mmCIF file with all atom_site columns, C-alpha atoms in Angstrom:
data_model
loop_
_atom_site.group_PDB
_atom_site.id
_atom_site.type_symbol
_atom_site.label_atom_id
_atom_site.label_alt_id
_atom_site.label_comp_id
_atom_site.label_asym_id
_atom_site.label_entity_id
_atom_site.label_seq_id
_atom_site.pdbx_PDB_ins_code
_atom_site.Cartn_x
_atom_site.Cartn_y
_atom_site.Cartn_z
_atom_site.occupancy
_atom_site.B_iso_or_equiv
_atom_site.pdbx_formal_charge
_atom_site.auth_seq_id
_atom_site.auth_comp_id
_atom_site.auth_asym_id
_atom_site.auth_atom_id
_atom_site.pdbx_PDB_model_num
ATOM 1   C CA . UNK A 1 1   ? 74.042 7.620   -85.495  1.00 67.00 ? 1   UNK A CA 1
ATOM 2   C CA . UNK A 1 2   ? 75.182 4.954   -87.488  1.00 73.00 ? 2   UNK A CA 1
ATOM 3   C CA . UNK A 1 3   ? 72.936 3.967   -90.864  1.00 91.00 ? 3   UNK A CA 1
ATOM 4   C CA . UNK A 1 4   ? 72.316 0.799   -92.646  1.00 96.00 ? 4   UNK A CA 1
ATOM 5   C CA . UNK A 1 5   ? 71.718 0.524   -95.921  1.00 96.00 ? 5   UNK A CA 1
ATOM 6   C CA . UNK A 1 6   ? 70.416 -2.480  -97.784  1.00 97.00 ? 6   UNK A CA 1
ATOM 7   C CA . UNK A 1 7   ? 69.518 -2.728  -101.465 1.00 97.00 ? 7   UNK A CA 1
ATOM 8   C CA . UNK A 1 8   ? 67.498 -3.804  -103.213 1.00 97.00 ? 8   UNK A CA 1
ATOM 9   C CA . UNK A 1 9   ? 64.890 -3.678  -100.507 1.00 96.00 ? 9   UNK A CA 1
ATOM 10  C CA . UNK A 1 10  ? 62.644 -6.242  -102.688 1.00 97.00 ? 10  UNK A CA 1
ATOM 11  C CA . UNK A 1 11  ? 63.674 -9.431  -105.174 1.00 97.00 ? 11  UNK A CA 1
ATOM 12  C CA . UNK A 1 12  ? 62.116 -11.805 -106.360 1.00 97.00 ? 12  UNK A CA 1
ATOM 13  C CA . UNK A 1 13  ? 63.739 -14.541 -108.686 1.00 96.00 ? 13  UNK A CA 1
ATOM 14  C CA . UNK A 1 14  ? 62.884 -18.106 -109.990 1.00 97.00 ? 14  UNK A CA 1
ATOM 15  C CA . UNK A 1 15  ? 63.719 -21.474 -108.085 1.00 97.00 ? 15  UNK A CA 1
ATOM 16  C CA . UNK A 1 16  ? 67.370 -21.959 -109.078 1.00 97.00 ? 16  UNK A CA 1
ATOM 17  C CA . UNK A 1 17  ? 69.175 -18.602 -109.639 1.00 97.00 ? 17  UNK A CA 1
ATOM 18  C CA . UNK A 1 18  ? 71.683 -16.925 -108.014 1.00 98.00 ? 18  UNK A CA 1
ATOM 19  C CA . UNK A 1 19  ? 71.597 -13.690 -105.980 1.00 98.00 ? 19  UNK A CA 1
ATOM 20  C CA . UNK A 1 20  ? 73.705 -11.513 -103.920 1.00 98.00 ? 20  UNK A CA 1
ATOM 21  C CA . UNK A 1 21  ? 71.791 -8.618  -101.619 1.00 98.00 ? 21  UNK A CA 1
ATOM 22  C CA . UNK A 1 22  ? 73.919 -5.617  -99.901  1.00 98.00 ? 22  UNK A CA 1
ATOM 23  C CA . UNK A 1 23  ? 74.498 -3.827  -96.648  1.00 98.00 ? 23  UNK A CA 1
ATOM 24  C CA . UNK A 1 24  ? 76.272 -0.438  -97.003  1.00 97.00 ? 24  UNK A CA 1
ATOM 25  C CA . UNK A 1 25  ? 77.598 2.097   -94.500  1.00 95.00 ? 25  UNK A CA 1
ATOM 26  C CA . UNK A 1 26  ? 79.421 5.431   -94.366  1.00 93.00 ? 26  UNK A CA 1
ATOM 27  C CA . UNK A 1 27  ? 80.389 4.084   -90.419  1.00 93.00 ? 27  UNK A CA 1
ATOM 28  C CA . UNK A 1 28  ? 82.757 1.377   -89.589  1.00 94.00 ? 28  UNK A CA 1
ATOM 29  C CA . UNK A 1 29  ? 81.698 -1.340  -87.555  1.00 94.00 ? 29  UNK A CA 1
ATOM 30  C CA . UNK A 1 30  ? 83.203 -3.754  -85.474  1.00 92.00 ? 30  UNK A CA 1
ATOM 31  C CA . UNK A 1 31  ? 81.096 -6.607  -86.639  1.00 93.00 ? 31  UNK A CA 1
ATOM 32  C CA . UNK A 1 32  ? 78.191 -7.239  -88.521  1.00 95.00 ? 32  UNK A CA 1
ATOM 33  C CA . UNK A 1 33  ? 75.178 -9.492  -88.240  1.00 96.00 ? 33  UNK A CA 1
ATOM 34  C CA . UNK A 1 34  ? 72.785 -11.296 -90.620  1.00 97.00 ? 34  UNK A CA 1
ATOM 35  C CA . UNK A 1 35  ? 69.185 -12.105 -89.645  1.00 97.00 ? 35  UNK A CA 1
ATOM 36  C CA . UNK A 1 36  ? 66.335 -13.608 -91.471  1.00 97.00 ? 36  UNK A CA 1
ATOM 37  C CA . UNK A 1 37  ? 63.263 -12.454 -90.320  1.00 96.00 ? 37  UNK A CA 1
ATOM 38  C CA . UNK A 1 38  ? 59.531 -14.770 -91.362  1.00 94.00 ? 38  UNK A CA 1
ATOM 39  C CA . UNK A 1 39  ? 55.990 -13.452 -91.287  1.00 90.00 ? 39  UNK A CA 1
ATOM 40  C CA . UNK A 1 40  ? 55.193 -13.412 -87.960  1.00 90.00 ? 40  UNK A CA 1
ATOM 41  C CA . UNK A 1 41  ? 58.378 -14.492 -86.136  1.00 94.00 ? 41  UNK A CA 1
ATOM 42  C CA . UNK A 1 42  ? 61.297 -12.380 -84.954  1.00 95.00 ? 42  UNK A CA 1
ATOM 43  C CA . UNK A 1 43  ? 64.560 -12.248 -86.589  1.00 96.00 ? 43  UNK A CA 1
ATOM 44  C CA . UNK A 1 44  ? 66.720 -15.257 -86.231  1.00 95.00 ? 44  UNK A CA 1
ATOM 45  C CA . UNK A 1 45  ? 70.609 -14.665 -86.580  1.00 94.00 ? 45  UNK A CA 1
ATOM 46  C CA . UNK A 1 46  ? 72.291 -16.246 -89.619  1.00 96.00 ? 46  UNK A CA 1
ATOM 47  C CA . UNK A 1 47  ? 75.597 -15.155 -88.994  1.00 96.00 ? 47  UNK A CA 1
ATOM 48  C CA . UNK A 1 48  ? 78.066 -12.641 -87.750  1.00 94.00 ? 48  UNK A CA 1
ATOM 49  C CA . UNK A 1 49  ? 81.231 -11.146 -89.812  1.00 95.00 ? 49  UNK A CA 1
ATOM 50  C CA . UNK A 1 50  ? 83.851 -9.620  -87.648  1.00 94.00 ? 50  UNK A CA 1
ATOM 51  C CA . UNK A 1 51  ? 87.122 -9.144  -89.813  1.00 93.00 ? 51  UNK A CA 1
ATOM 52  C CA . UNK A 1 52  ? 87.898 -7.314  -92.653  1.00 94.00 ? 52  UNK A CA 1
ATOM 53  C CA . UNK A 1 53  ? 87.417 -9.501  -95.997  1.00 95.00 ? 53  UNK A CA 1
ATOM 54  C CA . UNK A 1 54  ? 86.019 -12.481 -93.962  1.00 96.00 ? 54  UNK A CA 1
ATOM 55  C CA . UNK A 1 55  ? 83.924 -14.832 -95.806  1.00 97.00 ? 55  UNK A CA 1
ATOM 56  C CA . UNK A 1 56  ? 81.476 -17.449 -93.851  1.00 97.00 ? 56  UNK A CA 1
ATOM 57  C CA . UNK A 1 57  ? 79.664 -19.606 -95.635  1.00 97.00 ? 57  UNK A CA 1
ATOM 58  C CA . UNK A 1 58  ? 76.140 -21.597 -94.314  1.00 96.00 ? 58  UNK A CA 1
ATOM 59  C CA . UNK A 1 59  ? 75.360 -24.020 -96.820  1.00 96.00 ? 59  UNK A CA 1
ATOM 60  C CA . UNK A 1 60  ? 74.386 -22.111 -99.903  1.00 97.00 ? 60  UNK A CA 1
ATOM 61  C CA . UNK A 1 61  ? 74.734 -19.102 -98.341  1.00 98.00 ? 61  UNK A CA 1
ATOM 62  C CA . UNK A 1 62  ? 77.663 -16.908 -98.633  1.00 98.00 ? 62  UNK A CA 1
ATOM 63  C CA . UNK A 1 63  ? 78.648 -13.689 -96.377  1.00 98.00 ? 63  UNK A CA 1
ATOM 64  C CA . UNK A 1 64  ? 81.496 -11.541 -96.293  1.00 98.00 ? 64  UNK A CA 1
ATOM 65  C CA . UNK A 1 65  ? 82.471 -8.370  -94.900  1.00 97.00 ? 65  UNK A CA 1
ATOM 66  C CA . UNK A 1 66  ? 84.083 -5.729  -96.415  1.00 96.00 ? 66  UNK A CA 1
ATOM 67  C CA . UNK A 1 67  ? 87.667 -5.124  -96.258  1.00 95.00 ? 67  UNK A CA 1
ATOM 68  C CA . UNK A 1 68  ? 87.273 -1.676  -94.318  1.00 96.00 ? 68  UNK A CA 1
ATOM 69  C CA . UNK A 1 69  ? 84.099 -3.003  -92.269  1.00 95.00 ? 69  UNK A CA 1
ATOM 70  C CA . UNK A 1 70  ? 81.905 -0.394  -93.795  1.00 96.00 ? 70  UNK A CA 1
ATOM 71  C CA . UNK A 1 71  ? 79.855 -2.933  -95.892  1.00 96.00 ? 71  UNK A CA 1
ATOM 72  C CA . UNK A 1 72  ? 78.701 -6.693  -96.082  1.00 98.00 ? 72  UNK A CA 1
ATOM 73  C CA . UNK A 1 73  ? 77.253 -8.815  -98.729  1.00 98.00 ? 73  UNK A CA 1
ATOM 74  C CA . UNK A 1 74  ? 74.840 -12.110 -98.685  1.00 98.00 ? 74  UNK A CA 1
ATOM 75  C CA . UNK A 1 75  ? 74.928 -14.361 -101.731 1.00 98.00 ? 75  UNK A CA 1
ATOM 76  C CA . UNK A 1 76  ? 72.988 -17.512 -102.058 1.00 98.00 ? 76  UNK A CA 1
ATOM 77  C CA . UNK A 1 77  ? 73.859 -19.999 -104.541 1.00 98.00 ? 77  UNK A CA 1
ATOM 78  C CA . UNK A 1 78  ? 70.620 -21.961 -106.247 1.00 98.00 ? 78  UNK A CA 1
ATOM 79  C CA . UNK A 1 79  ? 67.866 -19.999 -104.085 1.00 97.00 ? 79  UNK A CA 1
ATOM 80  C CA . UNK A 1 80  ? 64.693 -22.515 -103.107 1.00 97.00 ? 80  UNK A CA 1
ATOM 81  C CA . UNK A 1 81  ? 61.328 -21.444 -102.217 1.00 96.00 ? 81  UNK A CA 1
ATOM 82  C CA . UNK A 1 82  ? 62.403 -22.131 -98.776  1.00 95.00 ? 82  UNK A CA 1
ATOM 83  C CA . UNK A 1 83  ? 64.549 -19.242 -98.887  1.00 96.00 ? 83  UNK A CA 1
ATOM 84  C CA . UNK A 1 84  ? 61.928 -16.247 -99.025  1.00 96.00 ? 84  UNK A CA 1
ATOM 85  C CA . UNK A 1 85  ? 61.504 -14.061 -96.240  1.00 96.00 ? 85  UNK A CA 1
ATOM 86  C CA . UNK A 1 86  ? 63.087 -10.812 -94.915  1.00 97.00 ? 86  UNK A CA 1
ATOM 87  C CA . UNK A 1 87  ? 66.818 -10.555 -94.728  1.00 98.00 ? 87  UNK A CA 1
ATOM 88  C CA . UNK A 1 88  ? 68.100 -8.023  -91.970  1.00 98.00 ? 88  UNK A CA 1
ATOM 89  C CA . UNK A 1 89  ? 71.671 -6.847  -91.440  1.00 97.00 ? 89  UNK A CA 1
ATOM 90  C CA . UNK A 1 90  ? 72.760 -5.318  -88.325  1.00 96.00 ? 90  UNK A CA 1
ATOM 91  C CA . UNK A 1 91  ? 75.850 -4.112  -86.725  1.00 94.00 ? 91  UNK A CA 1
ATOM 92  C CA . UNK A 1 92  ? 76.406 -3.128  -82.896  1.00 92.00 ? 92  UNK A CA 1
ATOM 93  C CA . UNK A 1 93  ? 76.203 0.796   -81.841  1.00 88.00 ? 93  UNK A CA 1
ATOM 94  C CA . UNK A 1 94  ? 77.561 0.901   -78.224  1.00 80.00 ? 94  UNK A CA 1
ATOM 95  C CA . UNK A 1 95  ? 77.791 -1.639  -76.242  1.00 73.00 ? 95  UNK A CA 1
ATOM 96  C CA . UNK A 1 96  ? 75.098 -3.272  -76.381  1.00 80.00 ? 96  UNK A CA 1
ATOM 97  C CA . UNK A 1 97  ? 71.881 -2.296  -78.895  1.00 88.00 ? 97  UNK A CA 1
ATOM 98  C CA . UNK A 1 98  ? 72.096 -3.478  -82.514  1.00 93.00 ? 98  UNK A CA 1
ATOM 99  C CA . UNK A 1 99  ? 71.315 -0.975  -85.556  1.00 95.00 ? 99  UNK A CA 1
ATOM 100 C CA . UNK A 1 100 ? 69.505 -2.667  -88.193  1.00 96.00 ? 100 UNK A CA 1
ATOM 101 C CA . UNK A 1 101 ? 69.102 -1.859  -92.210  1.00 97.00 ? 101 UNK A CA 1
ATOM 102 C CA . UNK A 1 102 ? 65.426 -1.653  -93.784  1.00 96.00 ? 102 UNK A CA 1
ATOM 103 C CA . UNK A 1 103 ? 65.877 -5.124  -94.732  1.00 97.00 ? 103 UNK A CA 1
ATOM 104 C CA . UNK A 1 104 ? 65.928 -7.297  -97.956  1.00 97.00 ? 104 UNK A CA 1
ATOM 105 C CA . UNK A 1 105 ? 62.173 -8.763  -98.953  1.00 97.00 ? 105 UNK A CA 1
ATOM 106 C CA . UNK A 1 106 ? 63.328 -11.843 -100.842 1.00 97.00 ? 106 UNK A CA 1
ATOM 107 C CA . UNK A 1 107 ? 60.799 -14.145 -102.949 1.00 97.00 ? 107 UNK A CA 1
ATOM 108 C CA . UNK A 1 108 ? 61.653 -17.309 -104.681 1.00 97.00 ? 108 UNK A CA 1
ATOM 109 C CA . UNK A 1 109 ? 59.093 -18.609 -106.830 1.00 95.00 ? 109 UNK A CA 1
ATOM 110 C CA . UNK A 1 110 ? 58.874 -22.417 -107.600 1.00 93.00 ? 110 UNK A CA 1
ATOM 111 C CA . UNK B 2 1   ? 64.065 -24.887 -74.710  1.00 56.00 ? 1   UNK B CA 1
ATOM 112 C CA . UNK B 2 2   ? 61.845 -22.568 -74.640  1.00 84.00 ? 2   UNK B CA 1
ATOM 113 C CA . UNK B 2 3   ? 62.577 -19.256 -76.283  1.00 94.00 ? 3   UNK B CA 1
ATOM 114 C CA . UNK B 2 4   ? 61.911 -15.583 -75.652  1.00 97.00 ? 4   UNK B CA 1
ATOM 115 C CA . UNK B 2 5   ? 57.644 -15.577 -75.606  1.00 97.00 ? 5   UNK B CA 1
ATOM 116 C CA . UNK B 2 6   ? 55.629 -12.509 -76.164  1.00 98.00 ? 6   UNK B CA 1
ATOM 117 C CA . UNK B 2 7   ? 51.969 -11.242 -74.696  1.00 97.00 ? 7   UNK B CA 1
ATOM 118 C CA . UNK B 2 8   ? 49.500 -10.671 -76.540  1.00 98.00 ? 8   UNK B CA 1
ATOM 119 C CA . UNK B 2 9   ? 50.677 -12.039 -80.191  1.00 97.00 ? 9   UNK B CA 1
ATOM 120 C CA . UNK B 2 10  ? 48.537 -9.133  -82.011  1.00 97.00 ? 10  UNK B CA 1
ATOM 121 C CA . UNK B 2 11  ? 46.581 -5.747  -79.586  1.00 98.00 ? 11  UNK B CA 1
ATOM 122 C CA . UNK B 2 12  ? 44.092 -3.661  -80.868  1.00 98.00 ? 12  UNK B CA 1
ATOM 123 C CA . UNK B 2 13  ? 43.427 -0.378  -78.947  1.00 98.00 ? 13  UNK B CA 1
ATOM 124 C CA . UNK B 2 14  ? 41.895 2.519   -79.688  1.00 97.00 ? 14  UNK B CA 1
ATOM 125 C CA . UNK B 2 15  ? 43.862 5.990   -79.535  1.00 97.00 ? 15  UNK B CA 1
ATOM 126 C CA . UNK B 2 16  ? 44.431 7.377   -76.586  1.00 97.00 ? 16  UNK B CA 1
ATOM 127 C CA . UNK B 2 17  ? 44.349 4.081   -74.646  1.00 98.00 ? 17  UNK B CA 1
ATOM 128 C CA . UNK B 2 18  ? 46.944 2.179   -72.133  1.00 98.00 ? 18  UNK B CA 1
ATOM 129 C CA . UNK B 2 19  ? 48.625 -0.869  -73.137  1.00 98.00 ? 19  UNK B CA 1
ATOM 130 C CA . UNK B 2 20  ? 51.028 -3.144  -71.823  1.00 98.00 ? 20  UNK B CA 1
ATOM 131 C CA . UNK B 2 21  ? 53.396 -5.302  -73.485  1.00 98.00 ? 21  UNK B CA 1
ATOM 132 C CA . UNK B 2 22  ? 54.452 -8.519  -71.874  1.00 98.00 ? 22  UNK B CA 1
ATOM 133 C CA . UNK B 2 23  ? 57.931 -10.358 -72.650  1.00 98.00 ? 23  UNK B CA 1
ATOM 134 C CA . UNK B 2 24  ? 59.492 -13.828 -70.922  1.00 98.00 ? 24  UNK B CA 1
ATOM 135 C CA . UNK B 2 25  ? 62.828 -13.658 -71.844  1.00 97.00 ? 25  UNK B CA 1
ATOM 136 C CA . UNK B 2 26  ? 64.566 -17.229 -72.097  1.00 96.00 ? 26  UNK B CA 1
ATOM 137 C CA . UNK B 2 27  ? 65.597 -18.386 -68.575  1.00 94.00 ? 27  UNK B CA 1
ATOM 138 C CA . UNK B 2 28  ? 69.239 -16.976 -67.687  1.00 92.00 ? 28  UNK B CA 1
ATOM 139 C CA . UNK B 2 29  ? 69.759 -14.116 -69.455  1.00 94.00 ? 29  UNK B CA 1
ATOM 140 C CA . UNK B 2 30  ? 70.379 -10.943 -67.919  1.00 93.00 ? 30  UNK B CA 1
ATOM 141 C CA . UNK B 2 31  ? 69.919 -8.422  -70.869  1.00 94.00 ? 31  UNK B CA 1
ATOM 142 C CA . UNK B 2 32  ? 67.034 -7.817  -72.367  1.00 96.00 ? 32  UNK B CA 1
ATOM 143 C CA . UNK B 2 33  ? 65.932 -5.463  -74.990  1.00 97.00 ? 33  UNK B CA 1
ATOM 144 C CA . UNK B 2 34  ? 62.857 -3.765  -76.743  1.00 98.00 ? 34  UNK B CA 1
ATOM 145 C CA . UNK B 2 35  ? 62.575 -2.861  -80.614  1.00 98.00 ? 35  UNK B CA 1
ATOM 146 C CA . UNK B 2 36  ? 59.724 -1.573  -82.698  1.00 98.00 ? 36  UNK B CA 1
ATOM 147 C CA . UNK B 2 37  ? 59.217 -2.445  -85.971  1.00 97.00 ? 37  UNK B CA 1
ATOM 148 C CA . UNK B 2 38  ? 57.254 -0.651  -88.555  1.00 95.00 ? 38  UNK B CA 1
ATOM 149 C CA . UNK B 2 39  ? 55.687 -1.661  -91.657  1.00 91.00 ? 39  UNK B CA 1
ATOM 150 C CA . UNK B 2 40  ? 58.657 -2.335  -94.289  1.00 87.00 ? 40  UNK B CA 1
ATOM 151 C CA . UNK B 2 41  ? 61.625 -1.448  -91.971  1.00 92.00 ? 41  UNK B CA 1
ATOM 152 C CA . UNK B 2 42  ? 63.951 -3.180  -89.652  1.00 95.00 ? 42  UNK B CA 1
ATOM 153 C CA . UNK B 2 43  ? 63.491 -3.199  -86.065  1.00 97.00 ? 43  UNK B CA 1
ATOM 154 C CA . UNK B 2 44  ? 64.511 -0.257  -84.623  1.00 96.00 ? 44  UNK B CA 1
ATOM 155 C CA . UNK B 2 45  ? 65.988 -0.257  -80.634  1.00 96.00 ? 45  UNK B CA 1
ATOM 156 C CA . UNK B 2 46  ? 63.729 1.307   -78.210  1.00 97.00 ? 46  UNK B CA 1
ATOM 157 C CA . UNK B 2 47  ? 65.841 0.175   -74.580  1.00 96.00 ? 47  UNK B CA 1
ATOM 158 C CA . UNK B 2 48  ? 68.301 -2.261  -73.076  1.00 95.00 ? 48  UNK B CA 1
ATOM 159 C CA . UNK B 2 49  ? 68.070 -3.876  -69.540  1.00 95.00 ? 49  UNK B CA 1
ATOM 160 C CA . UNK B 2 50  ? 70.986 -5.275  -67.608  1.00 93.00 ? 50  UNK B CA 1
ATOM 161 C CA . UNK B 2 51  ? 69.339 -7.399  -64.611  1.00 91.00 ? 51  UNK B CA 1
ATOM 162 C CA . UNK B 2 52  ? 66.681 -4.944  -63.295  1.00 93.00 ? 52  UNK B CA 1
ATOM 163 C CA . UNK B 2 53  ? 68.289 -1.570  -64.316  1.00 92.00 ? 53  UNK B CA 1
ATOM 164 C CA . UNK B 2 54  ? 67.296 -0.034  -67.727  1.00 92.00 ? 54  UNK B CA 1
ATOM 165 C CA . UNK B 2 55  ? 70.819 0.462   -69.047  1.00 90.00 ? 55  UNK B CA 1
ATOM 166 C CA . UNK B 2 56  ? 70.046 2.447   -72.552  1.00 93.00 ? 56  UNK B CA 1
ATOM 167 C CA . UNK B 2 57  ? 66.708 3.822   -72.751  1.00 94.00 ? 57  UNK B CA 1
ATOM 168 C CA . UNK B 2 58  ? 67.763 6.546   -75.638  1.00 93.00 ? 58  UNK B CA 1
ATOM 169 C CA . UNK B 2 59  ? 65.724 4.863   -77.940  1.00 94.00 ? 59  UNK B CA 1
ATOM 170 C CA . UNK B 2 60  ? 62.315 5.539   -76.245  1.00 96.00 ? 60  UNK B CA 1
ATOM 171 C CA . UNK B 2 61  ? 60.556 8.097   -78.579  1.00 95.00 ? 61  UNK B CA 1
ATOM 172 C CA . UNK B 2 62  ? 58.699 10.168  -75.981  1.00 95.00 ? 62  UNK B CA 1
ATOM 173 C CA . UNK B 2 63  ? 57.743 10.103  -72.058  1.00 95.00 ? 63  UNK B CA 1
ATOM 174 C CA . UNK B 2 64  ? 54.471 8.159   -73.043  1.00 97.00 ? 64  UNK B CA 1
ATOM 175 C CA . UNK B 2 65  ? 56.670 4.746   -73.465  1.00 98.00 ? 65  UNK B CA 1
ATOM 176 C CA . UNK B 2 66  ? 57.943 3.133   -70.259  1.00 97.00 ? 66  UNK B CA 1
ATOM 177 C CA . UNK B 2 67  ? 59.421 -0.270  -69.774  1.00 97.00 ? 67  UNK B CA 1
ATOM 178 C CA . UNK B 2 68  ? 60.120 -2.254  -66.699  1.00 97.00 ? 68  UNK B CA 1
ATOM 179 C CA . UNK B 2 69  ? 61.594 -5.013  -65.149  1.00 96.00 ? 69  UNK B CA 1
ATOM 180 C CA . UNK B 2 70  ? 61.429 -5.262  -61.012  1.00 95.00 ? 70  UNK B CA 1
ATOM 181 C CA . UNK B 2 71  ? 62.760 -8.992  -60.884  1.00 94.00 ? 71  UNK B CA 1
ATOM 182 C CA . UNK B 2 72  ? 65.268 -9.092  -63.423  1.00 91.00 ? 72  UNK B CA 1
ATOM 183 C CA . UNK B 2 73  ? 63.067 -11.738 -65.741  1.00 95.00 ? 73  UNK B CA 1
ATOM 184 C CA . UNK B 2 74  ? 59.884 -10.772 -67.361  1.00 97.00 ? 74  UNK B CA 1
ATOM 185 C CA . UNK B 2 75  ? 59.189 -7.233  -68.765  1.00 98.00 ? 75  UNK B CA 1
ATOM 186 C CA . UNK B 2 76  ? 57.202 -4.855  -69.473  1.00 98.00 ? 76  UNK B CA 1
ATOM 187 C CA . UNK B 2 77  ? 56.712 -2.108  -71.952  1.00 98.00 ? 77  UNK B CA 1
ATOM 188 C CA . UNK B 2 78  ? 54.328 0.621   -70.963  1.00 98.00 ? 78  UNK B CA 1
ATOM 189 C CA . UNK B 2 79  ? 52.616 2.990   -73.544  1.00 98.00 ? 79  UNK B CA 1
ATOM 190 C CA . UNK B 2 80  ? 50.110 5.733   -72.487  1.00 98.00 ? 80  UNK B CA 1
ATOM 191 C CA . UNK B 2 81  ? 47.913 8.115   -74.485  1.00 98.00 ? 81  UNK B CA 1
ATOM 192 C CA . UNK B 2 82  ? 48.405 5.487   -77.570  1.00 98.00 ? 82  UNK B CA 1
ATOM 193 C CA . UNK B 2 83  ? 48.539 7.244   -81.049  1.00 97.00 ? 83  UNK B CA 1
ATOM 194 C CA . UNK B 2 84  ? 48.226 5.876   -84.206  1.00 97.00 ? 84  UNK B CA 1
ATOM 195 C CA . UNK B 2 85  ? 51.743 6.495   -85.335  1.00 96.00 ? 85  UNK B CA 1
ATOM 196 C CA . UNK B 2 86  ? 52.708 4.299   -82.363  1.00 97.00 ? 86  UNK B CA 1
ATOM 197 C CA . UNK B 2 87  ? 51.109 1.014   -84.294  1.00 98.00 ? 87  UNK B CA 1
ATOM 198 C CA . UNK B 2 88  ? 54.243 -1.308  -85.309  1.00 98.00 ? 88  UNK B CA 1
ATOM 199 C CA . UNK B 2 89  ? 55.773 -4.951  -84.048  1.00 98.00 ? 89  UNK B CA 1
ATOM 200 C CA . UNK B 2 90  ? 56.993 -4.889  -80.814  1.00 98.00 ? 90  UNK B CA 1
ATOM 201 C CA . UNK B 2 91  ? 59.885 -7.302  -80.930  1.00 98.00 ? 91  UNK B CA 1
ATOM 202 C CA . UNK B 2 92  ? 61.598 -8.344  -77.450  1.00 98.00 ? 92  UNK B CA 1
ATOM 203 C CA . UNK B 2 93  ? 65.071 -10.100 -77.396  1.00 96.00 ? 93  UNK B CA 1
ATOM 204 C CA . UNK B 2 94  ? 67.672 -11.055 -74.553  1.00 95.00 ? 94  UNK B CA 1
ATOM 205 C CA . UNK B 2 95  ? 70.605 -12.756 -74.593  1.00 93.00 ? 95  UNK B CA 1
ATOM 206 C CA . UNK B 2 96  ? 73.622 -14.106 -72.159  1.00 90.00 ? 96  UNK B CA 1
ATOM 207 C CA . UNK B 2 97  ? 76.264 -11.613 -73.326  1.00 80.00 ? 97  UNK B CA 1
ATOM 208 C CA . UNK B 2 98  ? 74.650 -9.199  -75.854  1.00 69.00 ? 98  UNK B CA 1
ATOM 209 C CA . UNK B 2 99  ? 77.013 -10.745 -78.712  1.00 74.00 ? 99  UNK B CA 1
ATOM 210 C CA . UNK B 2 100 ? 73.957 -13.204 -79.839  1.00 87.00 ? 100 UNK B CA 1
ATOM 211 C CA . UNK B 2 101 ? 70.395 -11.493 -79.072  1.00 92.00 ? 101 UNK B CA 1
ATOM 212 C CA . UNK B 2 102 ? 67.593 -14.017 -79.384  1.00 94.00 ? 102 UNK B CA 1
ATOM 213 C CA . UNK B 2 103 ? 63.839 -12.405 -80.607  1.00 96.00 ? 103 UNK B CA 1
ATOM 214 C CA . UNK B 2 104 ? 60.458 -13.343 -79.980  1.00 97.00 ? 104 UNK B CA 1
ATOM 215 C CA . UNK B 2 105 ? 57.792 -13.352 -82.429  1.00 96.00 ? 105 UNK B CA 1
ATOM 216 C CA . UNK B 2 106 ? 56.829 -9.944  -81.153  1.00 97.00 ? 106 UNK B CA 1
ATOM 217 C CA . UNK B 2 107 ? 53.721 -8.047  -80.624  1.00 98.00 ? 107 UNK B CA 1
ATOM 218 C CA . UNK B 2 108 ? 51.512 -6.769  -83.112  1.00 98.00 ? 108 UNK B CA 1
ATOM 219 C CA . UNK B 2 109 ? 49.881 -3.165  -81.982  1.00 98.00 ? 109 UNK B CA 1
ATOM 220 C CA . UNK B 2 110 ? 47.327 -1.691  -83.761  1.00 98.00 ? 110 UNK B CA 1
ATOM 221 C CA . UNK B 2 111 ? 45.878 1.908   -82.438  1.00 98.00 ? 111 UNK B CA 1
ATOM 222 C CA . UNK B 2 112 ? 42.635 2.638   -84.896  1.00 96.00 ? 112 UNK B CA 1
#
């Protein structure tokens, strides 16, 4: 089975800073996926990295996958309040079900 | 238009009950999957449909969990002799060609 591992699994900075959150295998995968997940709502996809070393950007948000596809990072630039809320990353095991990470709980205070 | 939709939004049972799950996938898509979510963790994948047919059911935890879907639309996850441990989210997704699966808010079961 593959595993997902995101850290930090909570953060909470000030209206303004930077920060980057991770997603780390031992596996390879063939793509991975970003979700942000609200209280109460299901995960909604941000974005999915399929090369090695790609970098997609959405807005202030910044994603790229690792050059071997073990590994994936999400930086956001100037984090607002708006931001907070439970960032998942997930990757594909088969064909068709998604394995997901514990998940980052992000807060941005005002 | 309108997304994946999930009955009841929150179910509390008592252990050792029968409870249903309800999900109304968004109009079109043929696959259709279950995860449970516990407290602090990320959803974790329970089964996969493909039209009617359950496709990938390895993530089912036990014989007391059952999911179906006769038409190919709506479905249902089936839990008998509920026990506590089994209290999480029960998120529902589907999607068009599995490369983009779309959630619903999920439901919330508690088993006191």
């Amino acid at each position: 089975t593959q595993l997902l591992e995101q850290s930090p699994q909570f953060l909470s900075i000030q209206e303004g800073e930077n920060l980057t959150v991770y997603c780390n295998s031992s596996s390879v995968f063939s793509s991975l996926q970003w979700y942000r997940q609200e209280p109460g709502e299901g995960p909604v996809l941000l974005v999915t990295v399929v090369t090695g070393g790609e970098v997609k950007k959405l807005k202030r948000l910044t994603f790229q996958f690792g050059d071997a596809r073990k590994d994936s990072s999400l930086h956001i630039t100037a984090a607002q309040p708006g931001d907070t809320g439970l960032y998942l990353c997930a990757g594909p095991q088969g064909a068709q079900k998604l394995v997901f990470g514990q998940g980052t709980r992000l807060t941005i205070n005002p | 238009g309108a997304g994946v939709s999930q009955t009841p939004s929150n179910k509390v049972t008592e252990k050792g009950k029968y409870v249903e799950l309800r999900c109304d996938p968004i109009s079109g898509h043929t696959a259709l999957y279950w995860y449970r979510q516990s407290l602090g963790q990320g959803p974790e994948f329970l089964i996969y449909f493909q039209g009617t047919g359950a496709a990938d059911d390895s993530g089912l935890p036990n014989d007391r969990f059952f999911a179906v879907r006769p038409e190919g639309s709506v479905s249902t996850l089936k839990i008998q002799r509920t026990e506590r441990g089994d209290s999480a989210v029960y998120l529902c997704a589907s999607s068009s060609s599995g490369y983009e699966q779309f959630f619903g808010p999920g439901t919330r079961l508690t088993v006191l």
